[in-house]
XYZ file of C-alpha atoms in Angstrom:
679
model
C -11.198 -20.858 -19.369
C -14.507 -21.133 -17.534
C -14.498 -17.334 -16.989
C -13.666 -16.615 -20.641
C -9.975 -15.741 -20.076
C -7.846 -15.944 -23.157
C -5.032 -18.528 -22.770
C -3.030 -16.612 -25.378
C -2.546 -13.934 -22.748
C 0.111 -16.235 -21.278
C 1.287 -18.598 -24.032
C 0.425 -17.807 -27.727
C 1.548 -19.374 -30.977
C 3.608 -16.199 -31.663
C 5.464 -16.612 -28.384
C 6.502 -20.163 -29.360
C 7.602 -19.400 -32.923
C 10.454 -16.980 -32.140
C 8.555 -13.973 -30.857
C 10.655 -11.531 -28.821
C 8.616 -11.933 -25.724
C 8.716 -15.190 -23.639
C 5.780 -16.794 -21.905
C 4.253 -14.607 -19.190
C 4.593 -16.645 -15.992
C 3.971 -15.114 -12.532
C 3.828 -17.052 -9.280
C 2.454 -15.225 -6.280
C 3.662 -16.729 -3.037
C 3.468 -15.837 0.657
C 5.846 -12.939 1.321
C 7.340 -14.783 4.311
C 8.206 -17.798 2.228
C 9.803 -15.937 -0.718
C 13.372 -16.667 0.474
C 12.408 -20.348 0.795
C 11.236 -20.441 -2.859
C 14.338 -18.559 -4.053
C 16.593 -21.099 -2.231
C 14.605 -23.915 -3.765
C 15.107 -22.530 -7.255
C 18.850 -22.034 -6.782
C 19.172 -25.615 -5.341
C 17.152 -27.150 -8.196
C 18.889 -25.341 -11.095
C 22.201 -24.539 -9.435
C 23.605 -21.021 -9.390
C 25.341 -21.420 -12.782
C 21.842 -21.840 -14.445
C 19.695 -19.552 -12.305
C 19.998 -15.876 -11.652
C 17.734 -12.990 -10.559
C 17.063 -10.166 -12.959
C 18.570 -6.884 -12.390
C 16.745 -3.515 -12.351
C 18.136 -0.081 -12.975
C 16.929 2.857 -10.844
C 17.204 6.373 -12.400
C 17.767 9.646 -10.549
C 14.772 11.505 -9.140
C 14.935 14.911 -7.594
C 15.272 13.841 -3.967
C 18.239 11.508 -4.374
C 19.848 13.859 -6.987
C 19.621 16.614 -4.398
C 20.895 14.451 -1.606
C 23.874 13.134 -3.568
C 24.758 16.668 -4.935
C 24.565 18.318 -1.492
C 26.568 15.548 0.086
C 29.251 15.953 -2.512
C 29.361 19.719 -1.997
C 29.514 19.485 1.718
C 26.120 20.910 2.718
C 24.694 20.095 6.196
C 22.901 16.784 6.226
C 19.852 18.198 8.014
C 19.407 20.878 5.361
C 19.703 18.327 2.527
C 17.039 16.053 4.105
C 14.616 18.904 4.677
C 14.999 20.075 1.052
C 14.738 16.578 -0.457
C 11.384 16.099 1.232
C 10.038 19.104 -0.552
C 11.080 18.041 -4.087
C 9.652 14.526 -3.542
C 7.531 14.198 -6.647
C 9.717 15.693 -9.387
C 12.515 14.933 -11.867
C 15.988 16.269 -11.160
C 15.617 19.303 -13.501
C 12.217 20.154 -11.958
C 13.748 19.892 -8.498
C 16.451 22.386 -9.490
C 13.723 24.680 -10.816
C 11.836 24.389 -7.516
C 14.999 25.565 -5.671
C 15.249 28.682 -7.926
C 11.540 29.419 -7.533
C 11.816 30.150 -3.791
C 12.491 26.872 -2.036
C 16.140 27.651 -1.532
C 15.442 31.132 -0.209
C 12.898 29.666 2.254
C 15.576 27.574 3.749
C 18.414 30.068 3.534
C 20.300 28.253 0.749
C 22.405 30.536 -1.442
C 22.315 29.808 -5.126
C 24.210 32.798 -6.452
C 27.688 31.645 -5.251
C 29.870 29.023 -6.926
C 28.640 26.146 -4.642
C 24.981 27.041 -5.321
C 25.477 27.279 -9.002
C 27.324 23.893 -8.958
C 24.454 22.309 -6.973
C 21.907 23.418 -9.642
C 24.157 22.150 -12.477
C 24.694 18.738 -10.736
C 20.970 18.277 -10.246
C 20.162 19.154 -13.874
C 22.902 16.850 -15.013
C 21.341 13.936 -13.293
C 18.241 14.063 -15.548
C 17.737 10.662 -17.121
C 20.937 9.247 -15.483
C 20.925 5.660 -13.983
C 21.715 5.931 -10.270
C 22.192 2.354 -9.345
C 21.542 -1.217 -10.316
C 19.774 -3.436 -7.842
C 18.102 -6.774 -7.597
C 14.597 -7.343 -8.996
C 12.063 -8.384 -6.475
C 11.515 -11.857 -7.907
C 12.342 -12.103 -11.630
C 14.296 -15.348 -12.301
C 16.045 -16.424 -15.492
C 16.496 -20.156 -15.696
C 18.609 -21.991 -18.259
C 19.566 -25.493 -19.342
C 23.089 -24.263 -20.080
C 25.321 -22.091 -17.946
C 24.038 -18.561 -18.079
C 27.421 -17.014 -18.015
C 28.008 -18.280 -21.628
C 25.370 -15.888 -23.007
C 24.577 -13.264 -20.318
C 26.743 -11.159 -17.828
C 26.283 -12.723 -14.366
C 27.677 -11.526 -11.074
C 27.345 -12.462 -7.347
C 25.563 -10.070 -5.052
C 26.524 -9.035 -1.464
C 23.632 -11.145 -0.212
C 24.943 -14.282 -1.836
C 22.544 -14.253 -4.788
C 23.434 -14.371 -8.442
C 22.244 -11.452 -10.585
C 22.010 -10.787 -14.314
C 23.367 -7.318 -15.023
C 20.659 -6.615 -17.576
C 17.578 -4.681 -16.600
C 14.321 -6.747 -16.705
C 12.933 -4.691 -19.622
C 16.206 -5.317 -21.598
C 15.563 -9.048 -21.162
C 12.136 -8.590 -22.716
C 13.652 -6.952 -25.746
C 16.057 -9.691 -26.452
C 13.605 -12.548 -25.804
C 15.058 -14.041 -22.658
C 12.331 -15.695 -20.506
C 11.859 -14.463 -17.015
C 9.701 -16.080 -14.302
C 8.361 -13.773 -11.639
C 8.254 -15.237 -8.069
C 6.434 -12.456 -6.264
C 5.866 -12.246 -2.483
C 2.474 -11.122 -1.458
C 1.935 -9.954 2.102
C -1.784 -10.638 1.753
C -1.180 -14.398 1.232
C 0.866 -14.352 4.449
C -2.033 -12.683 6.149
C -4.538 -15.291 4.899
C -2.325 -18.230 5.925
C -1.703 -16.726 9.444
C -5.378 -16.104 9.993
C -6.266 -19.657 8.773
C -3.716 -21.111 11.171
C -5.271 -19.367 14.114
C -8.761 -20.233 13.175
C -7.661 -23.947 12.922
C -5.931 -23.778 16.305
C -9.004 -22.268 18.004
C -11.754 -24.182 16.243
C -10.157 -27.301 14.872
C -11.460 -26.507 11.277
C -9.215 -24.863 8.720
C -10.682 -22.724 6.067
C -9.389 -23.098 2.501
C -8.834 -20.164 0.113
C -10.789 -21.737 -2.736
C -13.597 -23.124 -0.532
C -14.712 -20.281 1.595
C -18.206 -19.177 0.659
C -17.826 -16.633 -2.194
C -21.511 -15.703 -1.995
C -21.561 -14.587 1.621
C -23.950 -11.625 2.035
C -22.447 -10.115 5.179
C -19.017 -10.030 3.489
C -20.427 -8.154 0.465
C -22.360 -5.753 2.823
C -19.026 -4.981 4.570
C -17.268 -4.367 1.173
C -20.235 -2.255 -0.098
C -20.188 0.133 2.892
C -16.473 0.700 2.339
C -15.483 -1.019 5.570
C -12.356 -2.406 3.899
C -9.417 -0.941 5.810
C -6.725 -3.638 6.031
C -8.075 -5.780 3.196
C -6.176 -6.587 -0.024
C -6.367 -4.199 -2.983
C -9.696 -2.597 -2.080
C -8.527 -0.520 0.950
C -7.254 2.722 -0.563
C -9.458 5.753 -0.257
C -10.023 5.749 -4.001
C -11.032 2.218 -3.953
C -13.375 2.737 -0.996
C -14.970 5.730 -2.706
C -15.562 3.571 -5.809
C -16.930 0.499 -4.020
C -19.369 2.632 -1.978
C -20.721 3.903 -5.213
C -20.810 0.618 -7.152
C -21.835 -1.639 -4.111
C -20.336 -4.948 -5.197
C -22.741 -7.865 -4.927
C -20.903 -10.747 -6.610
C -17.322 -11.760 -6.933
C -17.023 -10.467 -10.504
C -17.883 -6.965 -9.241
C -14.689 -7.215 -7.099
C -12.706 -8.421 -10.108
C -13.778 -5.329 -11.953
C -13.044 -3.153 -8.948
C -9.532 -4.307 -8.795
C -8.820 -3.216 -12.256
C -11.058 -0.104 -12.441
C -9.078 2.150 -10.107
C -5.940 2.183 -12.251
C -4.328 4.998 -14.222
C -5.661 3.727 -17.631
C -9.405 3.607 -16.857
C -9.138 6.777 -14.665
C -7.399 8.786 -17.391
C -9.820 7.515 -20.014
C -12.877 8.693 -17.873
C -14.161 5.214 -17.676
C -14.829 5.190 -13.857
C -17.881 7.350 -13.696
C -19.707 5.802 -16.727
C -19.067 2.313 -15.357
C -20.397 3.330 -11.893
C -23.558 4.929 -13.377
C -24.219 1.980 -15.553
C -23.521 -0.541 -12.832
C -26.127 1.290 -10.661
C -28.713 1.470 -13.429
C -28.479 5.200 -13.752
C -27.719 5.247 -17.441
C -28.166 2.672 -20.238
C -25.331 0.334 -21.263
C -23.964 1.257 -24.809
C -21.434 -0.648 -26.942
C -19.830 2.203 -28.845
C -22.157 1.994 -31.889
C -25.185 -0.056 -32.786
C -23.478 -1.496 -35.865
C -20.846 -3.325 -33.646
C -23.133 -4.050 -30.669
C -23.824 -7.667 -31.673
C -20.017 -8.286 -31.817
C -18.979 -6.284 -28.754
C -21.849 -7.144 -26.354
C -20.499 -10.696 -25.466
C -17.014 -9.129 -24.886
C -18.076 -6.108 -22.891
C -21.360 -6.973 -21.275
C -19.880 -7.884 -17.923
C -18.053 -4.543 -17.711
C -21.052 -2.464 -18.664
C -19.885 -1.802 -22.333
C -16.491 -0.440 -21.252
C -13.186 -2.190 -22.060
C -11.316 -2.478 -18.824
C -9.153 -5.568 -19.199
C -6.221 -6.384 -21.665
C -8.015 -9.604 -22.590
C -11.074 -7.586 -23.777
C -8.817 -5.530 -26.093
C -7.410 -8.799 -27.474
C -10.935 -10.215 -28.034
C -12.023 -7.006 -29.816
C -9.068 -7.225 -32.146
C -9.911 -10.861 -32.897
C -13.733 -10.180 -33.364
C -13.675 -6.839 -35.247
C -10.132 -6.919 -36.791
C -9.873 -10.539 -37.875
C -6.731 -10.833 -35.822
C -5.244 -14.232 -34.904
C -4.670 -15.002 -31.236
C -1.002 -14.397 -31.747
C -1.594 -11.015 -33.438
C -3.918 -9.967 -30.617
C -1.275 -10.929 -28.068
C 1.276 -8.801 -29.982
C -1.175 -5.857 -29.422
C -1.492 -6.752 -25.730
C 2.320 -6.672 -25.337
C 2.359 -2.932 -26.134
C -0.157 -2.196 -23.301
C 0.349 -1.148 -19.771
C 3.659 0.763 -19.848
C 4.189 4.489 -20.662
C 7.518 3.694 -22.257
C 5.701 1.473 -24.780
C 3.075 4.014 -25.761
C 4.518 4.773 -29.211
C 4.366 1.043 -29.907
C 0.749 0.928 -28.798
C -0.208 3.837 -30.957
C 1.338 2.145 -34.008
C -0.496 -1.108 -33.209
C -3.784 0.739 -32.764
C -3.289 2.457 -36.099
C -2.815 -1.013 -37.647
C -5.908 -2.346 -35.761
C -8.066 0.618 -36.971
C -7.201 -0.252 -40.590
C -7.874 -3.879 -40.008
C -11.319 -3.224 -38.448
C -12.246 -0.915 -41.399
C -10.998 -3.580 -43.858
C -13.350 -6.135 -42.232
C -16.393 -3.915 -43.095
C -16.860 -1.752 -40.029
C -17.455 2.000 -41.025
C -14.313 4.045 -40.634
C -15.690 6.481 -38.028
C -16.788 3.545 -35.868
C -13.477 1.883 -36.234
C -11.896 5.091 -35.009
C -14.085 5.153 -31.971
C -13.341 1.604 -31.078
C -9.673 2.246 -31.270
C -9.943 5.425 -29.176
C -11.565 3.346 -26.442
C -8.486 1.179 -26.419
C -6.029 4.018 -26.243
C -6.393 4.110 -22.508
C -4.399 0.937 -22.244
C -1.307 3.006 -23.066
C -1.262 4.297 -19.421
C -2.217 1.028 -17.815
C -4.483 -1.833 -18.704
C -4.955 -4.534 -16.126
C -5.121 -8.231 -17.146
C -8.312 -9.871 -16.199
C -6.444 -13.026 -15.197
C -4.570 -11.007 -12.528
C -7.686 -9.254 -11.517
C -9.343 -12.597 -10.792
C -6.433 -13.738 -8.683
C -6.342 -10.485 -6.766
C -10.055 -10.448 -6.292
C -10.059 -13.910 -4.711
C -7.499 -12.805 -2.152
C -9.354 -9.433 -1.663
C -12.605 -11.295 -0.930
C -10.829 -13.721 1.413
C -9.391 -10.840 3.430
C -12.833 -9.172 3.578
C -14.467 -12.494 4.665
C -11.851 -12.843 7.447
C -12.495 -9.326 8.618
C -16.292 -9.880 8.545
C -16.362 -13.290 10.379
C -12.999 -13.719 12.109
C -11.911 -10.130 12.990
C -9.423 -10.903 15.849
C -7.681 -13.504 13.641
C -7.708 -11.010 10.674
C -6.150 -8.162 12.655
C -3.595 -10.439 14.273
C -2.520 -11.848 10.892
C -2.475 -8.311 9.409
C -0.209 -6.863 12.187
C 2.057 -9.878 12.071
C 2.452 -9.471 8.217
C 3.031 -5.687 8.561
C 4.426 -3.672 6.854
C 1.816 -4.055 4.077
C -1.057 -2.079 2.732
C -1.929 1.575 3.267
C -2.279 1.924 7.002
C -0.162 2.211 10.119
C -0.572 -0.202 12.991
C -2.166 2.595 15.095
C -4.884 3.049 12.370
C -5.464 -0.602 12.091
C -5.828 -0.921 15.911
C -8.376 1.899 16.016
C -10.228 0.244 13.182
C -10.183 -3.089 14.998
C -11.687 -1.465 18.111
C -14.390 0.075 16.053
C -15.168 -3.476 14.713
C -15.702 -4.554 18.314
C -12.439 -6.360 18.769
C -10.964 -6.371 22.229
C -7.352 -5.329 21.966
C -4.820 -5.885 24.753
C -1.313 -4.355 25.174
C 2.041 -6.121 24.856
C 2.624 -8.238 27.965
C 5.627 -10.299 28.862
C 3.533 -12.595 31.073
C 0.827 -13.838 28.706
C 1.857 -12.296 25.354
C 4.366 -13.374 22.699
C 6.823 -11.742 20.326
C 4.120 -11.640 17.609
C 0.549 -10.642 18.046
C -1.778 -13.429 19.259
C -5.466 -14.218 19.736
C -6.272 -15.273 23.299
C -9.351 -15.872 25.480
C -12.541 -17.513 24.891
C -15.430 -16.780 22.318
C -14.234 -14.780 19.444
C -10.950 -14.004 21.269
C -9.033 -10.890 22.095
C -6.118 -9.473 20.076
C -2.900 -9.240 22.104
C -0.197 -6.900 20.652
C 3.197 -8.627 20.182
C 6.495 -7.606 21.702
C 8.016 -6.850 18.280
C 5.816 -3.778 17.957
C 7.616 -2.245 20.975
C 9.971 0.392 19.554
C 13.575 0.340 20.702
C 13.879 -3.399 21.095
C 16.784 -4.666 18.953
C 16.562 -7.854 16.921
C 19.098 -9.661 19.298
C 17.110 -8.732 22.412
C 13.951 -9.855 20.723
C 15.431 -13.288 19.884
C 16.602 -13.578 23.521
C 13.124 -12.717 24.705
C 11.703 -15.489 22.480
C 14.203 -18.096 23.616
C 13.782 -17.237 27.264
C 9.998 -17.313 27.065
C 10.183 -20.750 25.236
C 12.178 -22.114 28.092
C 9.542 -21.054 30.624
C 7.216 -18.201 31.591
C 8.540 -15.137 33.145
C 7.759 -14.450 36.809
C 8.581 -10.736 37.212
C 10.507 -7.750 35.983
C 13.709 -8.893 37.570
C 13.314 -12.426 36.093
C 12.783 -10.956 32.556
C 15.898 -8.750 32.797
C 18.133 -11.424 34.381
C 17.308 -13.996 31.776
C 17.290 -11.756 28.744
C 19.952 -9.174 29.672
C 18.551 -6.309 27.472
C 20.344 -3.001 27.313
C 19.276 -0.044 29.538
C 17.257 1.558 26.624
C 15.561 -1.736 25.749
C 14.510 -2.322 29.466
C 13.188 1.207 29.600
C 11.217 0.792 26.322
C 9.508 -2.398 27.616
C 8.564 -0.601 30.860
C 7.279 2.569 29.053
C 5.217 0.415 26.638
C 3.407 -1.249 29.562
C 4.970 -4.723 28.939
C 5.539 -5.192 32.654
C 1.992 -4.267 33.651
C 1.217 -7.781 34.893
C 3.674 -7.168 37.717
C 3.748 -3.385 37.915
C 0.820 -1.450 36.248
C 2.333 2.015 36.878
C 4.751 2.577 34.001
C 6.939 5.034 35.868
C 7.339 2.513 38.755
C 8.002 -0.197 36.270
C 10.645 1.976 34.607
C 12.473 2.511 37.870
C 12.334 -1.185 38.740
C 13.562 -2.134 35.247
C 16.447 0.281 35.486
C 17.562 -1.093 38.754
C 17.382 -4.674 37.561
C 19.261 -3.736 34.486
C 22.107 -2.497 36.729
C 21.505 1.299 36.309
C 23.745 3.203 38.611
C 22.545 6.647 37.796
C 22.115 8.738 40.992
C 18.567 9.563 39.911
C 17.499 5.927 40.260
C 16.216 5.411 43.871
C 17.736 2.599 45.946
C 15.578 -0.419 46.306
C 14.755 0.485 49.962
C 13.937 4.040 49.144
C 10.185 4.595 48.500
C 9.302 6.168 45.202
C 5.851 7.368 44.534
C 5.639 8.952 41.000
C 2.692 11.052 39.903
C 0.303 8.886 37.861
C 0.310 9.520 34.193
C -2.644 11.387 32.736
C -4.818 9.947 29.954
C -3.279 12.147 27.269
C 0.202 11.366 28.534
C -0.454 7.678 28.284
C -1.773 7.997 24.748
C 1.336 10.010 23.657
C 3.587 7.520 25.446
C 1.841 4.611 23.613
C 2.511 6.267 20.237
C 6.055 6.896 21.144
C 6.919 3.398 22.437
C 4.644 1.142 20.423
C 3.062 3.351 17.731
C -0.327 2.034 18.916
C -2.585 3.323 21.742
C -5.318 1.233 23.288
C -6.195 3.988 25.766
C -7.616 6.389 23.303
C -6.927 8.730 20.381
C -4.663 11.815 20.451
C -7.552 13.853 19.071
C -9.517 13.413 22.310
C -7.279 15.832 23.991
C -8.191 18.692 21.773
C -11.840 17.722 21.085
C -13.297 20.119 23.595
C -11.341 23.089 22.116
C -12.469 22.043 18.550
C -16.019 21.594 19.565
C -16.093 25.077 21.043
C -14.748 26.412 17.736
C -17.535 24.708 15.886
C -15.537 21.864 14.437
C -17.302 18.592 13.465
C -15.836 15.162 14.171
C -16.019 12.330 11.661
C -19.222 11.002 13.202
C -21.018 14.366 13.071
C -19.829 14.828 9.532
C -22.077 11.894 8.475
C -25.093 13.999 9.361
C -23.987 17.265 7.880
C -25.800 18.796 4.970
C -24.324 18.482 1.409
C -22.685 21.836 0.373
C -22.325 23.061 3.931
C -19.149 24.810 5.024
C -17.538 22.806 7.809
C -14.531 22.893 10.053
C -12.723 19.622 10.641
C -9.468 18.510 12.190
C -7.506 15.266 12.529
C -4.340 13.381 12.627
C -2.933 12.963 9.044
C -2.559 9.326 8.175
C -2.182 9.306 4.389
C -1.255 11.952 1.812
C -1.734 11.166 -1.845
C -1.061 13.029 -5.116
C -1.956 10.561 -7.934
C -0.671 11.309 -11.403
C -4.282 11.149 -12.702
C -5.364 14.017 -10.316
C -3.432 16.814 -12.091
C -1.736 18.125 -8.929
C -4.688 17.707 -6.470
C -3.678 16.417 -3.073
C -5.832 13.998 -1.068
C -5.491 13.807 2.785
C -6.910 11.206 5.008
C -7.468 12.528 8.569
C -8.244 10.324 11.431
C -9.943 11.167 14.648
C -11.343 9.196 17.656
C -14.443 8.099 15.638
C -13.155 7.411 12.189
C -11.812 9.011 8.973
C -12.276 12.347 7.165
C -11.438 12.685 3.464
C -9.963 16.020 2.623
C -9.411 17.356 -0.956
C -6.802 19.969 -1.467
C -7.412 21.629 -4.799
C -4.276 22.059 -6.998
C -4.375 25.874 -6.809
C -4.172 25.778 -2.959
C -1.434 23.123 -2.676
C 1.526 25.453 -3.250
C 0.375 28.289 -0.862
C -0.235 25.673 1.885
C 2.671 23.387 1.274
C 4.186 23.315 4.698
C 0.850 22.473 6.358
C -0.575 20.124 3.708
C 2.635 18.141 3.324
C 4.320 18.185 6.648
C 1.921 18.937 9.530
C 1.021 16.078 11.872
C -2.465 17.470 12.793
C -4.430 19.634 10.407
C -7.401 21.940 10.757
C -9.393 22.330 7.564
C -12.142 24.780 6.591
C -13.977 23.736 3.514
C -17.166 22.618 1.748
C -18.760 19.220 2.388
C -19.464 17.145 -0.746
C -21.618 14.044 -0.546
C -21.984 11.716 -3.454
C -23.369 8.223 -3.307
C -22.349 7.584 0.273
C -18.905 9.168 -0.166
C -18.166 12.292 1.854
C -15.276 14.543 1.088
C -14.368 17.880 2.541
C -12.974 20.250 -0.225
C -10.613 22.463 1.641
C -10.393 26.236 1.423
C -8.256 27.125 4.319
C -5.637 24.971 6.109
C -3.793 25.392 9.453
C -1.601 23.175 11.553
C -3.553 22.093 14.614
C -1.524 22.761 17.685
C -1.555 19.933 20.146
C 0.748 17.698 22.167
C 3.728 16.499 20.019
C 3.211 12.930 18.725
C 5.580 10.339 17.453
C 3.739 9.582 14.197
C 4.600 9.008 10.551
C 1.953 9.341 7.820
C 2.006 7.375 4.598
C 3.019 10.043 2.164
C 2.735 10.024 -1.768
C 3.278 6.285 -2.256
C-alpha cells in the first residue's frame, strides 16, 4: 500500500461475492525447495483435498512433424532435422513450409502416398491437444474431498492431478494457488550462505542497501549478464538507454520489455521522457489533473495493470470490483475479445462522466495494449527486488554470485561457458574442477574475495550414481590420487576418462593425456592400446586450441581461453573487428565481425527479424538479421555455430548493433556447443 498498489488486484469485493475468478495468490519460492513445499501442502491438506492443476499442450509444427513422420516410418535423423526448421510455426504452417521447398532441400518426396499422408496428418493436428501434463505449481485446495466435484487422478510421479486445464478452472471459479519455483531465489540464498560462511555476516534480501550507487552504475552500463529479469539483450539495450538510478526505475524496466508495451510503441517514448529528451504528456490537457497522479512515475504512459484499474476508477467512475473485472481481461491473447468489450464499456463510462468523447477514445486506445500483455505492478516490484539483489551480489560479491548462479543452473539466458567468460571479465579468478580441493558443486575458496572453483557436476559424462559415489567418498575423507579416486568410487570407463579429460586429476597429473592413461589403467581397462604400468608413455602436450576445445567438450566451460582466439589472426587479416574494437567504430560504418553464436531470438513483436548474440574473447556482439534476409540465410543464421557477418554498425545511446547484410558460416575447429535458440 505504501507504493500505491491496489489491494483489489488480489482480493476485491467482486471476487468475494460470487465472481467467477478466485483470489489471485502466488507464492514465489526457491526452485530447489519447491518439492519440499509441495510435500508440505499434501501432508497438511491430504491428497484427497489437494491436487495440482493440469495443463493441456497443443500441437505445434515440430511435434506434429515428429509424430507424423514416426507413424509413417521415416528415418529419425531426417525427422529431427526437419523439425528444427519448422520450429516457430503452427502445424499447417509447417506443412506449407515443407511444400515451399524445405522437403526438396532434404530429399523428402511429397508427391507419393506417404508424402501426401504426411502433409494431411500435419494439417490435421492444427488446434488439437497433444498431451495433458502437470502444471508447474498451481494447487487446488479444498475443505471437502476434491473427487466429489472435480475429476482427480494420480500421476506417475506420485502426485495428484486435476484433469482440467488451469484456464478451465478460472472459468468455473475454482480457486488456484500458484507455488512457483524461482531459480533466482535459490541463487540469492546460496550466495548469502557463502557470504555468511566467509565473513560471519549474512545479508538479508530486504535489508541490503537499495540505494547503492555502484550497483546502479553496473545496471546502467548493461553489465547484467546472469542477473534476474534484466539480463536479456532487449533488457540490456533498454537499461543502457534509460540508465536506472533508483529502484522504481528497475520496477518499470521489468514491466517495460514485454509484448504489450512493445507492440503499443511505449518503449521509445518512455525512454525519451525518462532521459528528458521530450516533455511528459498525459494524453490530453483536460484529463491531465486526473491522470498525472496515476501515470507520473511512468512518464505519462500506462505500463501496469493497476494503472489501468486506477484510470477506470478515476475517469470512468468504476468501483474497485468493476476495475478488477476489467483487469481480469488483460494479459492473455485468448481473452482479447473480452478486453475489447470491456474497453468499449469503459469508453462509454468515461464519456458519461464528462470527458469529451475523442479524449475518452484516446484514453481507451492507450489501454488496448494490455490485450497482448500487461504486467502487474505488484509482480514487477517483487521481481525488481530480486533483480536488484542479484545485481548487488554481482557488484560486491562476484565470486559468490557466479558460484550461486552456476549451482542454480539451468536458469536465465546464458550457458555456463558464457557465464564463466563474463566472470573472468569481472576480475573473478576461476579454477577448474579438482578432485583434491573441489567439490561436486561450485565453491568459493582462498582468501580475500575468493576464487571460484568449478564443481564436478559440470563435468559431462558423469552419471548421477557416480556423482553420488564421488560425494560420499569425498565426505569420508580426501582423495590421495587417481588410483584412490577410482578404487573408492568405481566409475565406469567412460566416466573415468571424462574426469581425466576435464582436468579433474590435475592435482596429481597435470597432463590430461597421461591422466587419461592412468585413469584407464586404474579403471581396469584391458585394451591393448593402454600401455602397461612399467611401459613409459610420453604423449605430445595438447596445444592451446586443443585444450579449449577439450574443455568445451568435457565441461562446456574453458578457463584457458575462448575458441575465437584460434581464428583471430585470420579474421584480423581480413579486416574483421572484435567486440572491443567495435566500441570505437564509427556509427554507420560497414564492419565485418565474427563470433560464437550464444543466443538466437525471434520475438513475436519483431515481425520476423532475428537477433543473434555473438561472443568472442572480449565480449558480445549484437547482430540484427532483417526479416527479408532470414529466409535466404536460414542455414547459417539458424544453425551455424560460428558466424561471420558483414553489416552496418548502428549506435544509439550506448547500444551497438550490427545490422547484417551478408552472412557466412565461420570455418573453425569443431566445437561442442549449444546456443539458446528462440526461447
